[in-house]
Every structure is written in C-alpha cells, then in structure tokens.
Amino acid sequence: MKKFLMTIAAAFVAVSMSAQVYVGGSVSVNAFSSQKFAATHADQSETTFKILPEIGYNLNEEWAIGTVIGYENNKWDRIEGSESAFTFNPYARYTFLKSGKVSLFVDGGVDFTTASKADWTRLGIGLKPGLAVSLSDNISFVSHVGFVGYKVTNPDGDDNNTSKVGVDLSGENLTFGLYFNF
C-alpha cells in the first residue's frame, strides 16, 4: 500500500509540474538573412543563421522563468570560413495583461553572446516586451518587439568596447515563435 501511494504521489507531482512547462523557440527577422556590401566592401556578402530554442516554467498565472540557448553562424563570401556564436539568455517573465487568448508580457533578463573565433562578447541587461496568442490549449504564438536596457559589445583588443543604453527597435529585436505548453 505504501508503494502504491508513493507512486500515485510521484505521478501527481510529475503531471502538475509538466503542465507548467513550455518549450519552443523563436526566429528573428534577420535570423536567415543575406546582405551585400557593394560600395564599402568590394561586393562582399554576409549570410546570418540563428537557431534559438527556448524552455520555460510557469510559476503562476503572472510569472514565468526561462532561458534561450542558441547558436548563430555568420558566413562571408570573401573570407574563408565562418564565425559561430553561442547565446545564453535567462529571463523572468511578467504577464501584466490577459484578455481571452491574448496576453501582454515583459521579459526581464540577461543576454549573453560570445564568439570564440573572432573573440568578441556581447552582454545586455534589460526588458523585452511581448505578445502571446493562445492558438489552442497546448500551442501559443509569441512575439517580442524591441529591447529597453543596456548592451555592451567587447571585441578582441583593448579600448574598443561599444555600448548602447535606451530603446532599441531594430530588426534584431523583433522575433516570432511558437511555444508548446505541456
């Protein structure tokens, strides 16, 4: 009887925990892009590819925690090889408005990206507002629009850091994705 009750309790905990987990991912507007630099770089083109899977856990109706762990690859036609970067972005999500199937939220977190070959690191701390639309009980469409905060990029070498503070509404901060809620 004791084993039976422990099995029921373990199954109940597993089911209740898994009902709060979401997985998915997003692509940014420039996730799959190619551009040419005819005037400034002698017809050099660049192709960017980003894969940004995500996992999160809903603590309650308003709060969630999660992380994005991703990979980015840049390739240039005039330069042998390519550059790869690793991204790690933990966040806390606050849902401040819920109306039927639509929710508005803001993610507050840290964006960390590093590339080993070119030896650069980017760190950002700030807020990303977003919109979620529940397509069904298990699938949600999610979009992030913009970034409010601080970003610093540290390329190889001394005294050449670049930093930004404020609101950034560039295409790099516009993402679309799907989440699967378990």
PDB file of C-alpha atoms in Angstrom:
ATOM      1  CA  MET A   1       0.000   0.000   0.000  1.00  0.00           C
ATOM      2  CA  LYS A   2       2.866   2.362   0.842  1.00  0.00           C
ATOM      3  CA  LYS A   3       4.479   1.826  -2.591  1.00  0.00           C
ATOM      4  CA  PHE A   4       1.140   2.394  -4.297  1.00  0.00           C
ATOM      5  CA  LEU A   5       0.575   5.723  -2.500  1.00  0.00           C
ATOM      6  CA  MET A   6       4.139   6.867  -3.272  1.00  0.00           C
ATOM      7  CA  THR A   7       3.640   6.001  -6.948  1.00  0.00           C
ATOM      8  CA  ILE A   8       0.365   7.981  -7.063  1.00  0.00           C
ATOM      9  CA  ALA A   9       2.037  10.951  -5.323  1.00  0.00           C
ATOM     10  CA  ALA A  10       5.010  10.881  -7.743  1.00  0.00           C
ATOM     11  CA  ALA A  11       2.665  10.706 -10.748  1.00  0.00           C
ATOM     12  CA  PHE A  12       0.613  13.634  -9.400  1.00  0.00           C
ATOM     13  CA  VAL A  13       3.741  15.773  -8.923  1.00  0.00           C
ATOM     14  CA  ALA A  14       5.038  14.905 -12.401  1.00  0.00           C
ATOM     15  CA  VAL A  15       1.712  15.753 -14.080  1.00  0.00           C
ATOM     16  CA  SER A  16       1.283  19.020 -12.181  1.00  0.00           C
ATOM     17  CA  MET A  17       4.855  20.097 -12.922  1.00  0.00           C
ATOM     18  CA  SER A  18       4.715  19.229 -16.595  1.00  0.00           C
ATOM     19  CA  ALA A  19       1.507  21.234 -17.038  1.00  0.00           C
ATOM     20  CA  GLN A  20       3.553  24.371 -16.378  1.00  0.00           C
ATOM     21  CA  VAL A  21       6.474  23.759 -18.738  1.00  0.00           C
ATOM     22  CA  TYR A  22       6.735  25.316 -22.201  1.00  0.00           C
ATOM     23  CA  VAL A  23       9.261  24.660 -24.959  1.00  0.00           C
ATOM     24  CA  GLY A  24       9.653  26.224 -28.343  1.00  0.00           C
ATOM     25  CA  GLY A  25      11.726  28.827 -29.962  1.00  0.00           C
ATOM     26  CA  SER A  26      11.802  31.976 -31.997  1.00  0.00           C
ATOM     27  CA  VAL A  27      13.401  33.329 -35.100  1.00  0.00           C
ATOM     28  CA  SER A  28      14.275  36.961 -35.523  1.00  0.00           C
ATOM     29  CA  VAL A  29      13.552  38.993 -38.621  1.00  0.00           C
ATOM     30  CA  ASN A  30      17.236  38.734 -39.545  1.00  0.00           C
ATOM     31  CA  ALA A  31      17.595  35.098 -38.445  1.00  0.00           C
ATOM     32  CA  PHE A  32      18.036  33.938 -42.008  1.00  0.00           C
ATOM     33  CA  SER A  33      19.444  36.910 -43.859  1.00  0.00           C
ATOM     34  CA  SER A  34      21.859  37.689 -46.605  1.00  0.00           C
ATOM     35  CA  GLN A  35      23.185  41.132 -47.481  1.00  0.00           C
ATOM     36  CA  LYS A  36      25.640  42.613 -49.971  1.00  0.00           C
ATOM     37  CA  PHE A  37      28.115  45.398 -49.264  1.00  0.00           C
ATOM     38  CA  ALA A  38      28.925  46.523 -52.821  1.00  0.00           C
ATOM     39  CA  ALA A  39      30.300  50.026 -52.228  1.00  0.00           C
ATOM     40  CA  THR A  40      32.164  49.586 -48.966  1.00  0.00           C
ATOM     41  CA  HIS A  41      33.458  46.013 -49.010  1.00  0.00           C
ATOM     42  CA  ALA A  42      34.114  45.104 -52.671  1.00  0.00           C
ATOM     43  CA  ASP A  43      30.946  43.055 -53.261  1.00  0.00           C
ATOM     44  CA  GLN A  44      31.297  41.101 -50.025  1.00  0.00           C
ATOM     45  CA  SER A  45      28.118  39.374 -48.865  1.00  0.00           C
ATOM     46  CA  GLU A  46      27.193  38.064 -45.424  1.00  0.00           C
ATOM     47  CA  THR A  47      24.732  35.312 -44.521  1.00  0.00           C
ATOM     48  CA  THR A  48      23.415  35.039 -40.950  1.00  0.00           C
ATOM     49  CA  PHE A  49      21.697  31.977 -39.489  1.00  0.00           C
ATOM     50  CA  LYS A  50      20.238  31.825 -35.925  1.00  0.00           C
ATOM     51  CA  ILE A  51      18.653  28.917 -34.032  1.00  0.00           C
ATOM     52  CA  LEU A  52      17.158  29.997 -30.691  1.00  0.00           C
ATOM     53  CA  PRO A  53      15.358  27.190 -28.815  1.00  0.00           C
ATOM     54  CA  GLU A  54      13.696  28.116 -25.532  1.00  0.00           C
ATOM     55  CA  ILE A  55      12.415  26.381 -22.405  1.00  0.00           C
ATOM     56  CA  GLY A  56      10.459  27.904 -19.554  1.00  0.00           C
ATOM     57  CA  TYR A  57       8.430  27.190 -16.449  1.00  0.00           C
ATOM     58  CA  ASN A  58       5.222  28.993 -15.428  1.00  0.00           C
ATOM     59  CA  LEU A  59       5.404  29.716 -11.704  1.00  0.00           C
ATOM     60  CA  ASN A  60       1.815  31.018 -11.641  1.00  0.00           C
ATOM     61  CA  GLU A  61      -0.605  32.968 -13.900  1.00  0.00           C
ATOM     62  CA  GLU A  62       1.619  36.081 -13.921  1.00  0.00           C
ATOM     63  CA  TRP A  63       5.231  34.912 -13.522  1.00  0.00           C
ATOM     64  CA  ALA A  64       7.443  32.538 -15.505  1.00  0.00           C
ATOM     65  CA  ILE A  65      11.171  31.848 -15.719  1.00  0.00           C
ATOM     66  CA  GLY A  66      13.020  30.518 -18.715  1.00  0.00           C
ATOM     67  CA  THR A  67      16.075  30.598 -20.898  1.00  0.00           C
ATOM     68  CA  VAL A  68      17.080  30.769 -24.541  1.00  0.00           C
ATOM     69  CA  ILE A  69      20.155  28.775 -25.516  1.00  0.00           C
ATOM     70  CA  GLY A  70      21.091  29.354 -29.106  1.00  0.00           C
ATOM     71  CA  TYR A  71      23.555  29.241 -31.946  1.00  0.00           C
ATOM     72  CA  GLU A  72      24.386  31.871 -34.558  1.00  0.00           C
ATOM     73  CA  ASN A  73      26.502  31.488 -37.690  1.00  0.00           C
ATOM     74  CA  ASN A  74      27.806  34.250 -39.962  1.00  0.00           C
ATOM     75  CA  LYS A  75      29.437  33.454 -43.291  1.00  0.00           C
ATOM     76  CA  TRP A  76      31.192  35.861 -45.681  1.00  0.00           C
ATOM     77  CA  ASP A  77      31.867  35.043 -49.322  1.00  0.00           C
ATOM     78  CA  ARG A  78      35.236  36.890 -49.496  1.00  0.00           C
ATOM     79  CA  ILE A  79      36.621  35.389 -46.280  1.00  0.00           C
ATOM     80  CA  GLU A  80      37.428  31.705 -45.849  1.00  0.00           C
ATOM     81  CA  GLY A  81      35.224  30.042 -43.248  1.00  0.00           C
ATOM     82  CA  SER A  82      32.571  31.453 -40.981  1.00  0.00           C
ATOM     83  CA  GLU A  83      32.012  32.787 -37.471  1.00  0.00           C
ATOM     84  CA  SER A  84      29.912  30.941 -34.909  1.00  0.00           C
ATOM     85  CA  ALA A  85      28.476  32.400 -31.722  1.00  0.00           C
ATOM     86  CA  PHE A  86      26.798  30.892 -28.659  1.00  0.00           C
ATOM     87  CA  THR A  87      23.878  32.658 -26.908  1.00  0.00           C
ATOM     88  CA  PHE A  88      22.573  32.198 -23.360  1.00  0.00           C
ATOM     89  CA  ASN A  89      19.626  34.356 -22.252  1.00  0.00           C
ATOM     90  CA  PRO A  90      17.966  33.603 -18.887  1.00  0.00           C
ATOM     91  CA  TYR A  91      14.874  35.686 -18.103  1.00  0.00           C
ATOM     92  CA  ALA A  92      11.913  36.249 -15.783  1.00  0.00           C
ATOM     93  CA  ARG A  93       8.574  36.928 -17.497  1.00  0.00           C
ATOM     94  CA  TYR A  94       5.780  39.031 -16.029  1.00  0.00           C
ATOM     95  CA  THR A  95       2.361  38.846 -17.739  1.00  0.00           C
ATOM     96  CA  PHE A  96       0.632  42.134 -16.966  1.00  0.00           C
ATOM     97  CA  LEU A  97      -2.477  41.870 -19.169  1.00  0.00           C
ATOM     98  CA  LYS A  98      -4.535  38.841 -20.117  1.00  0.00           C
ATOM     99  CA  SER A  99      -7.668  39.184 -22.234  1.00  0.00           C
ATOM    100  CA  GLY A 100      -9.127  35.941 -23.528  1.00  0.00           C
ATOM    101  CA  LYS A 101      -6.494  34.246 -25.681  1.00  0.00           C
ATOM    102  CA  VAL A 102      -4.181  37.294 -25.864  1.00  0.00           C
ATOM    103  CA  SER A 103      -1.548  38.164 -23.270  1.00  0.00           C
ATOM    104  CA  LEU A 104       0.903  41.048 -22.995  1.00  0.00           C
ATOM    105  CA  PHE A 105       4.126  40.398 -21.100  1.00  0.00           C
ATOM    106  CA  VAL A 106       7.609  41.721 -20.490  1.00  0.00           C
ATOM    107  CA  ASP A 107      10.758  39.607 -20.176  1.00  0.00           C
ATOM    108  CA  GLY A 108      13.485  40.954 -17.918  1.00  0.00           C
ATOM    109  CA  GLY A 109      16.821  39.267 -18.249  1.00  0.00           C
ATOM    110  CA  VAL A 110      20.409  38.999 -19.331  1.00  0.00           C
ATOM    111  CA  ASP A 111      21.517  38.458 -22.932  1.00  0.00           C
ATOM    112  CA  PHE A 112      24.972  36.887 -23.222  1.00  0.00           C
ATOM    113  CA  THR A 113      26.539  36.050 -26.607  1.00  0.00           C
ATOM    114  CA  THR A 114      30.132  35.032 -27.280  1.00  0.00           C
ATOM    115  CA  ALA A 115      32.105  34.078 -30.385  1.00  0.00           C
ATOM    116  CA  SER A 116      35.428  32.302 -29.980  1.00  0.00           C
ATOM    117  CA  LYS A 117      36.996  32.648 -33.443  1.00  0.00           C
ATOM    118  CA  ALA A 118      36.702  36.458 -33.670  1.00  0.00           C
ATOM    119  CA  ASP A 119      36.947  36.706 -29.864  1.00  0.00           C
ATOM    120  CA  TRP A 120      34.045  39.012 -29.054  1.00  0.00           C
ATOM    121  CA  THR A 121      31.428  39.051 -26.302  1.00  0.00           C
ATOM    122  CA  ARG A 122      28.100  40.885 -26.056  1.00  0.00           C
ATOM    123  CA  LEU A 123      26.219  41.439 -22.784  1.00  0.00           C
ATOM    124  CA  GLY A 124      22.795  43.022 -22.456  1.00  0.00           C
ATOM    125  CA  ILE A 125      20.601  43.660 -19.431  1.00  0.00           C
ATOM    126  CA  GLY A 126      17.065  44.873 -19.950  1.00  0.00           C
ATOM    127  CA  LEU A 127      13.437  44.341 -20.818  1.00  0.00           C
ATOM    128  CA  LYS A 128      11.797  42.817 -23.899  1.00  0.00           C
ATOM    129  CA  PRO A 129       8.052  43.468 -24.265  1.00  0.00           C
ATOM    130  CA  GLY A 130       5.992  40.782 -25.945  1.00  0.00           C
ATOM    131  CA  LEU A 131       2.656  39.426 -27.069  1.00  0.00           C
ATOM    132  CA  ALA A 132       1.347  35.860 -26.733  1.00  0.00           C
ATOM    133  CA  VAL A 133      -1.706  34.447 -28.507  1.00  0.00           C
ATOM    134  CA  SER A 134      -3.028  31.070 -27.381  1.00  0.00           C
ATOM    135  CA  LEU A 135      -3.854  29.153 -30.565  1.00  0.00           C
ATOM    136  CA  SER A 136      -5.019  26.095 -28.597  1.00  0.00           C
ATOM    137  CA  ASP A 137      -4.597  24.621 -25.123  1.00  0.00           C
ATOM    138  CA  ASN A 138      -1.067  23.476 -25.995  1.00  0.00           C
ATOM    139  CA  ILE A 139       0.202  25.912 -28.668  1.00  0.00           C
ATOM    140  CA  SER A 140       0.934  29.637 -28.384  1.00  0.00           C
ATOM    141  CA  PHE A 141       2.210  32.176 -30.897  1.00  0.00           C
ATOM    142  CA  VAL A 142       4.717  34.519 -29.226  1.00  0.00           C
ATOM    143  CA  SER A 143       6.312  37.729 -30.446  1.00  0.00           C
ATOM    144  CA  HIS A 144       8.871  40.087 -28.888  1.00  0.00           C
ATOM    145  CA  VAL A 145       9.105  43.703 -30.051  1.00  0.00           C
ATOM    146  CA  GLY A 146      12.127  45.789 -29.067  1.00  0.00           C
ATOM    147  CA  PHE A 147      14.583  45.982 -26.209  1.00  0.00           C
ATOM    148  CA  VAL A 148      14.864  48.549 -23.406  1.00  0.00           C
ATOM    149  CA  GLY A 149      18.115  48.462 -21.467  1.00  0.00           C
ATOM    150  CA  TYR A 150      21.883  48.379 -21.748  1.00  0.00           C
ATOM    151  CA  LYS A 151      24.112  46.452 -24.187  1.00  0.00           C
ATOM    152  CA  VAL A 152      27.899  46.324 -24.417  1.00  0.00           C
ATOM    153  CA  THR A 153      30.000  44.547 -27.046  1.00  0.00           C
ATOM    154  CA  ASN A 154      33.626  43.699 -26.304  1.00  0.00           C
ATOM    155  CA  PRO A 155      35.541  42.770 -29.471  1.00  0.00           C
ATOM    156  CA  ASP A 156      39.107  41.451 -29.443  1.00  0.00           C
ATOM    157  CA  GLY A 157      41.601  44.128 -28.429  1.00  0.00           C
ATOM    158  CA  ASP A 158      41.880  46.897 -25.868  1.00  0.00           C
ATOM    159  CA  ASP A 159      39.770  50.042 -25.587  1.00  0.00           C
ATOM    160  CA  ASN A 160      37.332  49.228 -28.390  1.00  0.00           C
ATOM    161  CA  ASN A 161      34.141  48.360 -26.480  1.00  0.00           C
ATOM    162  CA  THR A 162      30.861  49.705 -27.792  1.00  0.00           C
ATOM    163  CA  SER A 163      27.852  50.241 -25.571  1.00  0.00           C
ATOM    164  CA  LYS A 164      24.233  51.317 -26.017  1.00  0.00           C
ATOM    165  CA  VAL A 165      21.613  52.347 -23.496  1.00  0.00           C
ATOM    166  CA  GLY A 166      17.969  53.094 -24.248  1.00  0.00           C
ATOM    167  CA  VAL A 167      15.256  51.756 -26.521  1.00  0.00           C
ATOM    168  CA  ASP A 168      16.282  49.567 -29.484  1.00  0.00           C
ATOM    169  CA  LEU A 169      13.563  48.843 -32.054  1.00  0.00           C
ATOM    170  CA  SER A 170      15.840  47.316 -34.716  1.00  0.00           C
ATOM    171  CA  GLY A 171      15.028  44.120 -36.600  1.00  0.00           C
ATOM    172  CA  GLU A 172      17.457  42.260 -34.327  1.00  0.00           C
ATOM    173  CA  ASN A 173      14.913  42.663 -31.518  1.00  0.00           C
ATOM    174  CA  LEU A 174      11.799  41.576 -33.422  1.00  0.00           C
ATOM    175  CA  THR A 175      11.108  37.857 -33.013  1.00  0.00           C
ATOM    176  CA  PHE A 176       8.289  35.430 -33.832  1.00  0.00           C
ATOM    177  CA  GLY A 177       7.899  31.942 -32.418  1.00  0.00           C
ATOM    178  CA  LEU A 178       5.754  29.062 -31.250  1.00  0.00           C
ATOM    179  CA  TYR A 179       5.576  27.532 -27.785  1.00  0.00           C
ATOM    180  CA  PHE A 180       4.293  24.092 -26.903  1.00  0.00           C
ATOM    181  CA  ASN A 181       2.741  24.062 -23.421  1.00  0.00           C
ATOM    182  CA  PHE A 182       2.835  20.789 -21.506  1.00  0.00           C
TER     183      PHE A 182
END
